[in-house]
Backbone as a chain_set.jsonl record, in Angstrom:
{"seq": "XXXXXXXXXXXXXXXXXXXXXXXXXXXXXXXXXXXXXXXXXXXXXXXXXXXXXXXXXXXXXXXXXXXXXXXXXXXXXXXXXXXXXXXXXXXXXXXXXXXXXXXXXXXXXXXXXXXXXXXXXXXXXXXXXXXXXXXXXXXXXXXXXXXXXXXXXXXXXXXXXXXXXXXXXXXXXXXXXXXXXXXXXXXXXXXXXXXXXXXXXXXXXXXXXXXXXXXXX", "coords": {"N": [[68.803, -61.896, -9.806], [66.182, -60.894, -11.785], [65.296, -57.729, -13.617], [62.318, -56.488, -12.319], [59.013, -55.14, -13.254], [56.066, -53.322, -12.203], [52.249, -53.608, -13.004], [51.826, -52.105, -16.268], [53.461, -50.415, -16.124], [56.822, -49.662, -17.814], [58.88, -52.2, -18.653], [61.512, -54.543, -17.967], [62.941, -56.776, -20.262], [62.007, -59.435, -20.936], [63.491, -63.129, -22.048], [63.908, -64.906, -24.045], [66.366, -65.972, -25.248], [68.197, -65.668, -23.639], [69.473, -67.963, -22.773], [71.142, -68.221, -24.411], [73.435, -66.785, -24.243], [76.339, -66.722, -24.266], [77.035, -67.491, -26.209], [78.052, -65.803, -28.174], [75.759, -64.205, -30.059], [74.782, -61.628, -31.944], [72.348, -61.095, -32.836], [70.416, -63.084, -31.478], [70.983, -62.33, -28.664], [70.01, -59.59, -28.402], [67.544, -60.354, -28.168], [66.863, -61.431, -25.93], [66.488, -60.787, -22.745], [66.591, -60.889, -19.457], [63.287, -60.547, -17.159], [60.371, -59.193, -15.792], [56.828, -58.384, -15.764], [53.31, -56.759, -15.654], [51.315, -55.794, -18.582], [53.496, -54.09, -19.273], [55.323, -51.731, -20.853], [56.985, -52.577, -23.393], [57.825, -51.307, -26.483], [58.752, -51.937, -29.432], [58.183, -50.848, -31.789], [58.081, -48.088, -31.117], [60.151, -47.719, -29.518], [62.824, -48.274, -27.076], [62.826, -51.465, -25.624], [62.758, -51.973, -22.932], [64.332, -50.873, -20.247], [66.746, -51.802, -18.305], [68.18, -53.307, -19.917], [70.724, -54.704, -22.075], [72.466, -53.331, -24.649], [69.993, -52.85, -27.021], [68.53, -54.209, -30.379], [68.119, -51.419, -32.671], [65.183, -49.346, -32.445], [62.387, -49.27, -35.033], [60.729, -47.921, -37.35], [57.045, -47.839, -37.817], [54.827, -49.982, -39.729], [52.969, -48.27, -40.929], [51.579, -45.068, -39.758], [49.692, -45.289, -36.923], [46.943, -45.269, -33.68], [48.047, -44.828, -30.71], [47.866, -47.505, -28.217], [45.709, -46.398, -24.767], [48.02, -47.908, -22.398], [47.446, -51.5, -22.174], [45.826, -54.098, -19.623], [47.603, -56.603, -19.646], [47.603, -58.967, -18.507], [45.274, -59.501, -17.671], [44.296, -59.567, -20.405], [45.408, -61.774, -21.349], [44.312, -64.15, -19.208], [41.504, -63.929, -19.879], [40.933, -64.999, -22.329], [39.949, -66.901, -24.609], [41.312, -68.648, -26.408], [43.645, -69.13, -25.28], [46.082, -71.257, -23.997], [44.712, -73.544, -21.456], [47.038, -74.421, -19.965], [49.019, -72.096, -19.683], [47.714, -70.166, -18.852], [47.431, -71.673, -16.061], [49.576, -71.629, -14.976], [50.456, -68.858, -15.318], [51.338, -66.504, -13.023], [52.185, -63.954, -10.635], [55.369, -63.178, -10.233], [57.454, -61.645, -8.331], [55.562, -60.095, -5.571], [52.425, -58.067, -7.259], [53.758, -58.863, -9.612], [53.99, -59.409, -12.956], [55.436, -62.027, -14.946], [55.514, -60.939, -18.123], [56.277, -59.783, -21.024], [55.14, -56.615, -22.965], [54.21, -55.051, -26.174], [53.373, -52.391, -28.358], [52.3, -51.938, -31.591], [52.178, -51.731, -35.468], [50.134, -53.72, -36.994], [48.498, -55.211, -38.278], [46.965, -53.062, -39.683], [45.088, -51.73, -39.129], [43.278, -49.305, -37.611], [44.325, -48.468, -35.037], [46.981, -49.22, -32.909], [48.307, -52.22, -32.925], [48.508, -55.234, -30.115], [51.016, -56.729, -28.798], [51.968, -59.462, -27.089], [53.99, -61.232, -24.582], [54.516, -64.123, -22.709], [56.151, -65.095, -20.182], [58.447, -67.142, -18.067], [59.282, -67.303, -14.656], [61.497, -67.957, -13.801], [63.703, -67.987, -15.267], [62.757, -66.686, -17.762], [62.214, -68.166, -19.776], [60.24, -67.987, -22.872], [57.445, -68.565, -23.025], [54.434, -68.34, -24.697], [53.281, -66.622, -27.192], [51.363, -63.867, -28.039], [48.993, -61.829, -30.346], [47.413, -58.798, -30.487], [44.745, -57.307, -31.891], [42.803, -54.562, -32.192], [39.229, -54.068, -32.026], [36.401, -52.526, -32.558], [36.528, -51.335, -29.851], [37.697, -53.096, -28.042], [39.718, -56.051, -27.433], [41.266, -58.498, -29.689], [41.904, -62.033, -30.098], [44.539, -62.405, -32.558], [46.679, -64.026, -33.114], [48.841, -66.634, -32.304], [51.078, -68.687, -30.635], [52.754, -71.166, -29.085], [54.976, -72.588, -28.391], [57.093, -73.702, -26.601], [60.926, -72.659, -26.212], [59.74, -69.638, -27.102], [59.275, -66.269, -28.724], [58.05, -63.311, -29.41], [58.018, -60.345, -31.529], [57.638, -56.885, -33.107], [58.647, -56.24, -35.999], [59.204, -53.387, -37.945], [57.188, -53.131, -39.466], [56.034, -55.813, -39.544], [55.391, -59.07, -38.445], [57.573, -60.86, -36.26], [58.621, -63.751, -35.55], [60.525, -66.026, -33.129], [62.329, -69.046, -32.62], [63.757, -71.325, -30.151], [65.952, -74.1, -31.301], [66.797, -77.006, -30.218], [69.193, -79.948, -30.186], [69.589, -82.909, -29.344], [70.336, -83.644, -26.218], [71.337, -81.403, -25.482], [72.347, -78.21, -23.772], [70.182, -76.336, -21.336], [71.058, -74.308, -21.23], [72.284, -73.604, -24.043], [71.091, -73.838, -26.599], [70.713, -75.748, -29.833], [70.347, -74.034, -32.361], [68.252, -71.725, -33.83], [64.51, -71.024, -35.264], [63.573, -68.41, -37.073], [60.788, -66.541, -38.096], [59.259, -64.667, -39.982], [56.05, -63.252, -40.001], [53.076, -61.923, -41.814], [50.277, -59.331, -41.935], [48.099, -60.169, -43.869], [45.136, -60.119, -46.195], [43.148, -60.291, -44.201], [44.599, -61.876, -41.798], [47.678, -63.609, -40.398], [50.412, -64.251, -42.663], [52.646, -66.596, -43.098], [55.838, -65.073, -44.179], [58.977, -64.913, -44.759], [61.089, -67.312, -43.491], [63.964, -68.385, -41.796], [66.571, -70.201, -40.552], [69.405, -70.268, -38.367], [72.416, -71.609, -36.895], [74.257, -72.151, -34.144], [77.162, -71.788, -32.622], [78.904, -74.067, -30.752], [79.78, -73.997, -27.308], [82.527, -74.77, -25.949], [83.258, -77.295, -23.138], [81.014, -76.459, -21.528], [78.921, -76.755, -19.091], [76.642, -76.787, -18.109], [73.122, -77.773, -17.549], [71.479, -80.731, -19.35], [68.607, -80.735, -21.097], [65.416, -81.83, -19.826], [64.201, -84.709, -20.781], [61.858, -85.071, -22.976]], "CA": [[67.347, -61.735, -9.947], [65.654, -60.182, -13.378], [64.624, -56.736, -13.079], [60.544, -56.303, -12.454], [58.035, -53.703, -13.132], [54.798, -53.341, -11.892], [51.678, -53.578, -13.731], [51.625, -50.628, -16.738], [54.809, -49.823, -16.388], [57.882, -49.788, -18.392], [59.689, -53.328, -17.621], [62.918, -55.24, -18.775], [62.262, -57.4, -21.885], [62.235, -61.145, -21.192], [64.627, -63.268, -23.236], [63.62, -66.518, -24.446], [67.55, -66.159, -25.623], [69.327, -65.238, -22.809], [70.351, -68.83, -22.804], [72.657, -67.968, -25.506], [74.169, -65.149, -24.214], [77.59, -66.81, -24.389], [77.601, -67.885, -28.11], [78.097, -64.357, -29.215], [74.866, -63.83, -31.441], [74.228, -60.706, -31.385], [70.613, -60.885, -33.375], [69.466, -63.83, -30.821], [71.054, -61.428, -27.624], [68.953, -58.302, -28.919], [65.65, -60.911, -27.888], [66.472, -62.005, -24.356], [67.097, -60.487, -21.143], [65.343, -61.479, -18.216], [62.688, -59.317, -16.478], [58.867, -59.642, -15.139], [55.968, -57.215, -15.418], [52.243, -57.076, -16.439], [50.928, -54.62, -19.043], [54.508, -53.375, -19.393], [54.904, -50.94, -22.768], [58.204, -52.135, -24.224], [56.842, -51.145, -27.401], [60.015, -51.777, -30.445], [58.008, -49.789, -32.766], [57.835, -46.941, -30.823], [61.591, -47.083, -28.844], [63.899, -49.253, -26.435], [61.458, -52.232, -24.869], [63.513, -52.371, -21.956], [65.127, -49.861, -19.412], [67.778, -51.972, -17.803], [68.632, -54.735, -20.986], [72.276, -54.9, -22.85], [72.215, -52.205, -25.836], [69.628, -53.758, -28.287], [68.259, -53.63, -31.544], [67.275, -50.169, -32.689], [63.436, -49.089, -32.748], [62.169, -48.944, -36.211], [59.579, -47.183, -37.277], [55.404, -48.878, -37.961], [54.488, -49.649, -41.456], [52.183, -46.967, -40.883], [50.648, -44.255, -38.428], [48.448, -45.548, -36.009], [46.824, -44.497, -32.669], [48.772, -45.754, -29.757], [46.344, -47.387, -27.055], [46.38, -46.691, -23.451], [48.834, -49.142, -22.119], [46.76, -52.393, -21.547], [46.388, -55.533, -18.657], [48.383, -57.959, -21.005], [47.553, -60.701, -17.608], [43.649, -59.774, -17.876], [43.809, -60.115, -21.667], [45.802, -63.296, -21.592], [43.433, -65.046, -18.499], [39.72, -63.628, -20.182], [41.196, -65.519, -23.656], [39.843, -68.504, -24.398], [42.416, -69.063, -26.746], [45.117, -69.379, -24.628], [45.687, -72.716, -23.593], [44.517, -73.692, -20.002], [48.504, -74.453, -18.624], [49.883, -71.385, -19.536], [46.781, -69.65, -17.667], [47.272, -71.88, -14.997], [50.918, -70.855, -14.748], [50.608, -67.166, -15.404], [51.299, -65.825, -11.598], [53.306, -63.041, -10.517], [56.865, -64.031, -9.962], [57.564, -61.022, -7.012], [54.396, -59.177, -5.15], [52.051, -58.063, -8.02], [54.258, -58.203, -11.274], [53.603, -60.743, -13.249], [56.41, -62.526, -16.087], [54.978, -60.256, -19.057], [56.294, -58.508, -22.218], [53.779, -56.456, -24.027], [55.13, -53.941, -27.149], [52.896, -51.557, -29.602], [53.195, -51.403, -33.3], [51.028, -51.515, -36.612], [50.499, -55.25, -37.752], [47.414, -55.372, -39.108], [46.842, -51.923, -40.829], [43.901, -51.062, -38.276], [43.151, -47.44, -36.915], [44.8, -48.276, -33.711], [47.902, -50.127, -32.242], [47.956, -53.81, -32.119], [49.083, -55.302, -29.004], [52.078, -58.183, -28.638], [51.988, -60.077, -25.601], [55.199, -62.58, -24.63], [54.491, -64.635, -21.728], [57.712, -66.196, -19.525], [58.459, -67.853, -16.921], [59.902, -66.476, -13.897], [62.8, -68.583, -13.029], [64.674, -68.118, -16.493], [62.716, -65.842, -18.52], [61.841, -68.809, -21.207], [59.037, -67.654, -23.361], [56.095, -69.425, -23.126], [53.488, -67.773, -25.402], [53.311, -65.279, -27.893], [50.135, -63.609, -28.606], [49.189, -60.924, -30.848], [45.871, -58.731, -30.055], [44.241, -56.554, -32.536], [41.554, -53.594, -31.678], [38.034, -54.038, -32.652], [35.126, -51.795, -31.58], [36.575, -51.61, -28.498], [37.969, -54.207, -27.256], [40.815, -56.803, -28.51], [40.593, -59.981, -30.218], [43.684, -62.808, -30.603], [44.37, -63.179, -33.92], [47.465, -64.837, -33.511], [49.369, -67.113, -31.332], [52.59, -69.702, -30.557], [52.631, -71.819, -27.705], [55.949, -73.981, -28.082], [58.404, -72.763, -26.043], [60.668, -71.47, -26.121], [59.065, -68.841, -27.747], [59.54, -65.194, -28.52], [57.384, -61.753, -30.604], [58.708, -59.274, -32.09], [57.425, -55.878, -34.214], [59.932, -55.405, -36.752], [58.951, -52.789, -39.674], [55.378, -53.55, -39.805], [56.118, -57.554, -40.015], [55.701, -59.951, -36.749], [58.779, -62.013, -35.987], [58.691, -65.258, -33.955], [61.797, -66.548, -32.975], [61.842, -70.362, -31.925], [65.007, -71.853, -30.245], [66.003, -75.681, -31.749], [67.439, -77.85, -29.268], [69.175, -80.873, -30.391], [69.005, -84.499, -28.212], [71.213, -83.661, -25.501], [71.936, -79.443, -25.596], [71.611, -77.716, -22.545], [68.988, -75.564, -21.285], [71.893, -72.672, -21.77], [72.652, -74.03, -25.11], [70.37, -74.887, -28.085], [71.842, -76.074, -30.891], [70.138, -72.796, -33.013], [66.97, -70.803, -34.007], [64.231, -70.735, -36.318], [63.3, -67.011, -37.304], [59.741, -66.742, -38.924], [58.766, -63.802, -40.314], [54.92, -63.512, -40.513], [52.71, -60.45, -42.547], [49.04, -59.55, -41.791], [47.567, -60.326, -45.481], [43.689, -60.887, -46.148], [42.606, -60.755, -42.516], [44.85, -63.079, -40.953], [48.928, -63.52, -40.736], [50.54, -65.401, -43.353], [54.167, -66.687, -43.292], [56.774, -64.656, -45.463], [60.077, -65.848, -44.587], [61.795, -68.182, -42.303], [65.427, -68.438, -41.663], [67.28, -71.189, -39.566], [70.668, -70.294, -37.869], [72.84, -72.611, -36.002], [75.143, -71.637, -32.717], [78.514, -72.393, -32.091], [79.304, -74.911, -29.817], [81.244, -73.538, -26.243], [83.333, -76.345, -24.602], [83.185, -76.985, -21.611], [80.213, -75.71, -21.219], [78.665, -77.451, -17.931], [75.008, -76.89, -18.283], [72.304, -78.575, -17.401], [71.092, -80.95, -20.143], [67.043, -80.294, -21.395], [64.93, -83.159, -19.803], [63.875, -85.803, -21.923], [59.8, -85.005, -22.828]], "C": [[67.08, -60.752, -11.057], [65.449, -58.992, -12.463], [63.227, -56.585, -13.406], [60.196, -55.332, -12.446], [56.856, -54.023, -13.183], [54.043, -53.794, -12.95], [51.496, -52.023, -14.695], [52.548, -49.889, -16.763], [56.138, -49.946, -17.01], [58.822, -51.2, -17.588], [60.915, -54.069, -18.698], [62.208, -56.082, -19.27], [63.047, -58.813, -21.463], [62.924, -61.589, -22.082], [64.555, -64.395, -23.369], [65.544, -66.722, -25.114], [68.789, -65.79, -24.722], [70.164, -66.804, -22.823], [71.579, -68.743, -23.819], [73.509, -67.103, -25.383], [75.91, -65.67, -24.599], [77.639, -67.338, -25.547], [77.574, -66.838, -29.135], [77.269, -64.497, -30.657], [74.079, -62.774, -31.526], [72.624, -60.946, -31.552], [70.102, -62.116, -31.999], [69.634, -63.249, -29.158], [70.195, -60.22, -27.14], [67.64, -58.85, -28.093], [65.572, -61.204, -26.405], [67.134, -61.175, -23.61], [65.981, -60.827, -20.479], [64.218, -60.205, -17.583], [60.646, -59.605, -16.829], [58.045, -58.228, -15.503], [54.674, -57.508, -16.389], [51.897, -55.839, -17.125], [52.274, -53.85, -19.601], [54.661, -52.827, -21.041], [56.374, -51.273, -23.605], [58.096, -52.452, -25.598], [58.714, -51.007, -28.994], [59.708, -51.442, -31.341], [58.116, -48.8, -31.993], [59.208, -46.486, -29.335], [61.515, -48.231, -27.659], [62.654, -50.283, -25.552], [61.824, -52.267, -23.511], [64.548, -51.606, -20.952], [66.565, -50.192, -18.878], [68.046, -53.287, -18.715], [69.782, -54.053, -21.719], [71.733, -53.988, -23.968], [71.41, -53.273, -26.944], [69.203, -53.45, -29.488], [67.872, -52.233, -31.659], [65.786, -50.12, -32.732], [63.632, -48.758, -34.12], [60.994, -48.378, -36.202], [57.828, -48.222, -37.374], [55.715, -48.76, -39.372], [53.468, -48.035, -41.953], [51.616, -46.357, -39.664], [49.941, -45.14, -37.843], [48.586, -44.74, -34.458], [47.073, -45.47, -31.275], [47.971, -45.83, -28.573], [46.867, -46.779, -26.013], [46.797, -48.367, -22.945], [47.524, -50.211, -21.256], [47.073, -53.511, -20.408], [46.184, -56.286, -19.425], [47.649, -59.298, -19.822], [46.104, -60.114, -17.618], [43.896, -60.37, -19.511], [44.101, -61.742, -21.905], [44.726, -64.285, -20.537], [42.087, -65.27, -19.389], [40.175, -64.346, -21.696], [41.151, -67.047, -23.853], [40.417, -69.44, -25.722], [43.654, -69.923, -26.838], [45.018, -70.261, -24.151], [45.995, -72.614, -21.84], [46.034, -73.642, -19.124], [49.39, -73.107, -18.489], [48.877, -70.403, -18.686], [46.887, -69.645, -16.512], [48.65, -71.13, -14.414], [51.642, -69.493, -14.733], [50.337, -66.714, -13.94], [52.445, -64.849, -11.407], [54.993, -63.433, -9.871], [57.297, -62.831, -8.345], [56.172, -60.175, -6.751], [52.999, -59.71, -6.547], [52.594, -57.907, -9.285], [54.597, -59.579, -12.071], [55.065, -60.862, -14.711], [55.759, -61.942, -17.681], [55.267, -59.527, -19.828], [55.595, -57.641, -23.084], [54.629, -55.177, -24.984], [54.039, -53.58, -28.173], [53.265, -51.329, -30.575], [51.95, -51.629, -34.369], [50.955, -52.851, -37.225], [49.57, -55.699, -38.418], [46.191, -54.396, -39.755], [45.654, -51.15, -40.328], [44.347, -49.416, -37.663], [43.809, -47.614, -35.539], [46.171, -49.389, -33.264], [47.694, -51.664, -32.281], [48.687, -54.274, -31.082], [49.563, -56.592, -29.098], [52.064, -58.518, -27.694], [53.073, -61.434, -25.796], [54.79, -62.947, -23.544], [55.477, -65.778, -20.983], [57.87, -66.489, -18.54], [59.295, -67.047, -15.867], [60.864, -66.452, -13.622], [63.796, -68.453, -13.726], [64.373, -67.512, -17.774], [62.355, -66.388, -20.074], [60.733, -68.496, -21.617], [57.578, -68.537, -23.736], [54.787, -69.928, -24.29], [53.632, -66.739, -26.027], [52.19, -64.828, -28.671], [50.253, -62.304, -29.401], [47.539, -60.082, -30.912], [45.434, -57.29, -30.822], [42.517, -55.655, -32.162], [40.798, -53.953, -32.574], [36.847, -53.707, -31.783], [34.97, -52.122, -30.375], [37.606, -52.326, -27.684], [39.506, -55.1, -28.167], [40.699, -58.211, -28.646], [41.884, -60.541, -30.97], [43.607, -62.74, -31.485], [46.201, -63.951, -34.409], [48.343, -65.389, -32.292], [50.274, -68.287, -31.541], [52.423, -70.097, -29.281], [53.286, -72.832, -27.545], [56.778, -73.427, -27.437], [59.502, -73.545, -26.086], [60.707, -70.33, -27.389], [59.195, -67.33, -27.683], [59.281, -64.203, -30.012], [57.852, -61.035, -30.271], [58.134, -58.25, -33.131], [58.49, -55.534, -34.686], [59.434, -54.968, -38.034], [57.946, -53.08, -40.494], [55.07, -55.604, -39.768], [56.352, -57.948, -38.005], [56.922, -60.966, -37.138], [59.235, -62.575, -34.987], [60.115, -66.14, -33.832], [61.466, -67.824, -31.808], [63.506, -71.096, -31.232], [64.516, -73.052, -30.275], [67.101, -76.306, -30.771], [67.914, -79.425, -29.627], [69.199, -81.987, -29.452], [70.68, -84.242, -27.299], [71.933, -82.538, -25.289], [71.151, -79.426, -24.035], [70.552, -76.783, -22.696], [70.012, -74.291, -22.114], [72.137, -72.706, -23.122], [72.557, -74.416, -26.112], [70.949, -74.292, -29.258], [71.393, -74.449, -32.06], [68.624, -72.228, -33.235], [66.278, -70.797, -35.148], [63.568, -69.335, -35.929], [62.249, -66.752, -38.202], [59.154, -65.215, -39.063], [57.312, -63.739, -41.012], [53.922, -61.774, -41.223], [51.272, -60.635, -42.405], [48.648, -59.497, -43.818], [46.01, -61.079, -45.506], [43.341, -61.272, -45.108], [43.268, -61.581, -41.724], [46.571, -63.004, -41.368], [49.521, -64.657, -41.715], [52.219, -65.611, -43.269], [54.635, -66.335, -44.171], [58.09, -65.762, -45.707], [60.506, -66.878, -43.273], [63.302, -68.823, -42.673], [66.324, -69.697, -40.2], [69.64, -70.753, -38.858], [71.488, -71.095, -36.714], [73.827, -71.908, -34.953], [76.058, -72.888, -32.604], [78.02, -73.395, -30.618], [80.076, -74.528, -28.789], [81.458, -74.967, -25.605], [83.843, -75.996, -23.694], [81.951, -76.61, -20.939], [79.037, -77.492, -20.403], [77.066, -77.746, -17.263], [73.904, -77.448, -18.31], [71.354, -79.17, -18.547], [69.393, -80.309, -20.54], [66.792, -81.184, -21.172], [64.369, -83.576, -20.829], [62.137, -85.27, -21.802], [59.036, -86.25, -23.005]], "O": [[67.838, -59.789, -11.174], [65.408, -58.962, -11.233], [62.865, -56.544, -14.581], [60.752, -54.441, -11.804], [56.42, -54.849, -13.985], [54.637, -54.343, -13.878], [51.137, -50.984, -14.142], [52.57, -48.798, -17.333], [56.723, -50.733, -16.266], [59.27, -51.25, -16.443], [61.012, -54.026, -19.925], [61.038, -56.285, -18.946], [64.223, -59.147, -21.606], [63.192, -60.847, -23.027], [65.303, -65.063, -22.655], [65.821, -67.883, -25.416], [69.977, -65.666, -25.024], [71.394, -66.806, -22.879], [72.711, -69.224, -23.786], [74.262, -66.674, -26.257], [76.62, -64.88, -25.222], [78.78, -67.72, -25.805], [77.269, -66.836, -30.328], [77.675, -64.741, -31.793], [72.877, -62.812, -31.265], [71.822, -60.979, -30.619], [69.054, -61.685, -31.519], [68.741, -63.527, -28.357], [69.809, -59.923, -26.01], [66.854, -58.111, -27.499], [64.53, -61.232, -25.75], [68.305, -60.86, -23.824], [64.808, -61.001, -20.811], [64.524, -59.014, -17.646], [60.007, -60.047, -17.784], [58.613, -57.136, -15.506], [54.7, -58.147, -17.441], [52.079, -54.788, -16.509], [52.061, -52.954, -20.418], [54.247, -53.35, -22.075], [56.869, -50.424, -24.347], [58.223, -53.609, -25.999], [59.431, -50.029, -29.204], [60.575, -51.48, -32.215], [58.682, -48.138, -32.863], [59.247, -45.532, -28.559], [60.527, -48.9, -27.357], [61.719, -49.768, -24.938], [60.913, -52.72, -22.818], [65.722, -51.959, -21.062], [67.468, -49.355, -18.879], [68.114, -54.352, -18.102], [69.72, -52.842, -21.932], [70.516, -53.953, -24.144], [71.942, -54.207, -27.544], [69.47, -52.297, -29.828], [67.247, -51.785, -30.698], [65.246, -51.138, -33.165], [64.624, -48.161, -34.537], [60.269, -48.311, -35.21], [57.782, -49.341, -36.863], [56.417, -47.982, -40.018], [53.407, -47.219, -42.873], [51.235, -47.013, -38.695], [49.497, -45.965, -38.641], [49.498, -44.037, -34.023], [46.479, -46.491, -30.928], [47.475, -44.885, -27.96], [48.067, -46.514, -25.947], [46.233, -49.456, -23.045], [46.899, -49.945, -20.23], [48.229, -53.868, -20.186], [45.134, -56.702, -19.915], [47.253, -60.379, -20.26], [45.614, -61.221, -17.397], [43.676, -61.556, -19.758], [43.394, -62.617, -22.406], [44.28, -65.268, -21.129], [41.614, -66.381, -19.627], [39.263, -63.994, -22.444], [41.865, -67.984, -23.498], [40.079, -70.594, -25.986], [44.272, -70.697, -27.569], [43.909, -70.496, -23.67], [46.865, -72.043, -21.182], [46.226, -73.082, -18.044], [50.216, -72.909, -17.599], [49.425, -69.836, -17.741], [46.721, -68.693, -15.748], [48.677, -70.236, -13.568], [52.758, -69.116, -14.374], [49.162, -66.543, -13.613], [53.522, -64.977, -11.989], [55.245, -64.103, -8.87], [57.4, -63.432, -7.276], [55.691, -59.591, -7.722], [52.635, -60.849, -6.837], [52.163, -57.063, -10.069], [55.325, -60.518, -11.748], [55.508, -59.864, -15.278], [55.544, -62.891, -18.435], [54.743, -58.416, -19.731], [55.466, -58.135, -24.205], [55.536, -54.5, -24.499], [53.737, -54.508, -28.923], [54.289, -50.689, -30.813], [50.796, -51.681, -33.943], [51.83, -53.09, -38.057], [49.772, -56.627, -39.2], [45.059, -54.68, -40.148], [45.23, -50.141, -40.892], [45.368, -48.768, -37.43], [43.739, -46.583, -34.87], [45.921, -50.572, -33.499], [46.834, -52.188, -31.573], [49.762, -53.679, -31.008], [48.832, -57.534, -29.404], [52.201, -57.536, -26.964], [53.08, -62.299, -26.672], [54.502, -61.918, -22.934], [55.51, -66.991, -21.194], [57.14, -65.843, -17.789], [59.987, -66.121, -16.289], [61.453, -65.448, -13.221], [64.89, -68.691, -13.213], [65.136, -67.564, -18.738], [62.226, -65.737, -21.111], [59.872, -68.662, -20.753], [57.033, -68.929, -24.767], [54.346, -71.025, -24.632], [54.152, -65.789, -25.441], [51.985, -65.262, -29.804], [51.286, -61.64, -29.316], [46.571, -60.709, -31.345], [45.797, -56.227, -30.32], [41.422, -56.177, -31.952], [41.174, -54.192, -33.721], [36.411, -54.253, -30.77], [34.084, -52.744, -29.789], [38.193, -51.875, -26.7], [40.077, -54.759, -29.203], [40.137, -58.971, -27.857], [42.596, -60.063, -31.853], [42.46, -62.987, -31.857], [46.692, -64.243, -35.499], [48.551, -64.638, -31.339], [50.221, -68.865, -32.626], [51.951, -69.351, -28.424], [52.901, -73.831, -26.937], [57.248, -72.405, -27.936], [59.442, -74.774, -26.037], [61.501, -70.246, -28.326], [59.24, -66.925, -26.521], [59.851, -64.214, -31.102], [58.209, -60.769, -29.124], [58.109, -58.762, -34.25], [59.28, -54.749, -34.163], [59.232, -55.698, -39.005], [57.821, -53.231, -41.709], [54.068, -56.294, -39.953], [56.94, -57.513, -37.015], [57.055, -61.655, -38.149], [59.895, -62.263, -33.995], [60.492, -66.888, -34.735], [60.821, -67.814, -30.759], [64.365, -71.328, -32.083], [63.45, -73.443, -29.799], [68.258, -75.885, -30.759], [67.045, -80.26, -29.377], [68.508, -81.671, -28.483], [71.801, -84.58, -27.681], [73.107, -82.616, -24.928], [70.229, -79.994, -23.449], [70.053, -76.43, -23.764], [69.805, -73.64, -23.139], [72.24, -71.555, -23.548], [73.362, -75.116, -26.725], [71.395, -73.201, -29.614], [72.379, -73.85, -32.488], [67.867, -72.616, -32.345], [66.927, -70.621, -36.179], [63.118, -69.086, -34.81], [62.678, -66.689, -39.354], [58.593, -64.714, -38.089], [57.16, -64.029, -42.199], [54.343, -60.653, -40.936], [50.796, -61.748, -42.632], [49.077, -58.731, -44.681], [45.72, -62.182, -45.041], [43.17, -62.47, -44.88], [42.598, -62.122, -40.844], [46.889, -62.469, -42.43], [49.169, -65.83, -41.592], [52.94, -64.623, -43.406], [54.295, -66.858, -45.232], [58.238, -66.791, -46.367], [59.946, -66.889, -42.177], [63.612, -69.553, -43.615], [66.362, -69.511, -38.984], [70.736, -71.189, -39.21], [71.0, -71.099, -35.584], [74.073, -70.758, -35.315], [75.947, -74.112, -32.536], [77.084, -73.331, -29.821], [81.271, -74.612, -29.074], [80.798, -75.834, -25.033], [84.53, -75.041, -23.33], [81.965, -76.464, -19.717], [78.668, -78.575, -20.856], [76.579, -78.491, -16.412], [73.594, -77.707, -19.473], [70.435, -78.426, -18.888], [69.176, -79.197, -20.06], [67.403, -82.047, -21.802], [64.044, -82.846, -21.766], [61.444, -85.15, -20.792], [57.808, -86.238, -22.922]]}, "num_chains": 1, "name": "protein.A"}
């Protein structure tokens, strides 16, 4: 069972890549571990997202200062968003008690006077990433200005730049096992994020490996 944390509190960092854990990669290991919680601060500009996850990337710093909010409800912002598409709404429930499948992390992404806020949204049973929102302060309040909704799916603050990591599944990979990753590095520019780079890496093959195919869609 993942480890959970309440609402607002420090929680283990979901892992849209834990399925890969056995194809020694480190960079796609760094993104997944399993673990539930709403509001939770594991903030990778501002140090480790994750209390009980495998040694991961280092914290880097913001592109610049900003003023770090009080820790927000990532599962109010994601329900009150009419954005967010109706199934992952419907499917956003707490996996034990009140602690809902929720990554949220602080960092500087769009050059504003205050924090912007990352929201990952995953499933309970396996930690696949659902959604990846990105929620910028404005007089007050916060307002999407960016979002992913293929799963599986997984945001990231790295060094002022957002980075969405997509796993590629070829016709017949297991769930544990997709064939590799695209890596999209996006930059707030002229009000809005624009794609920099994007990088594709492929994953070894383990044999033997016994894993339950990906149903057919």
């Amino acid at each position: 069972m993942r480890g959970l944390t309440g609402e607002g509190s420090a929680r283990a960092r979901g892992s849209i890549q834990a399925v890969s854990a056995a194809l020694a990669v480190p960079t796609a290991l760094a993104l997944l571990v399993s673990g539930c919680g709403a509001g939770g601060t594991g903030a990778r500009d501002e140090g480790p997202a994750h209390a009980d996850s495998v040694a991961g990337a280092a914290a880097t710093p913001s592109a610049a200062p900003s003023k770090s909010p009080d820790n927000v409800n990532a599962v109010a912002l994601i329900k009150d968003d009419p954005k967010v598409a109706p199934e992952v709404k419907r499917d956003l429930k707490p996996c034990v008690a009140d602690e809902y499948p929720v990554d949220v992390s602080y960092g500087n992404l769009t050059k504003g006077s205050a924090d912007d806020v990352v929201v990952n949204v995953l499933t309970c049973g396996d930690a696949v990433g659902v959604g990846s929102y990105v929620y910028r302060e404005r007089d007050g309040s916060y307002e999407n200005v960016f979002k992913a909704e293929e799963p599986p799916v997984y945001a990231e603050i790295d060094r002022g730049d957002l980075v969405v990591t997509k796993q590629v599944y070829d016709k017949g990979d297991p769930v544990s096992s997709p064939s590799g990753e695209n890596v999209i590095t996006y930059r707030w520019t002229s009000g809005h994020f624009t794609e920099k780079y994007r990088t594709h890496n492929d994953y070894g093959k383990v044999v033997g490996d016994s894993a339950t195919p990906v149903p057919a869609g």
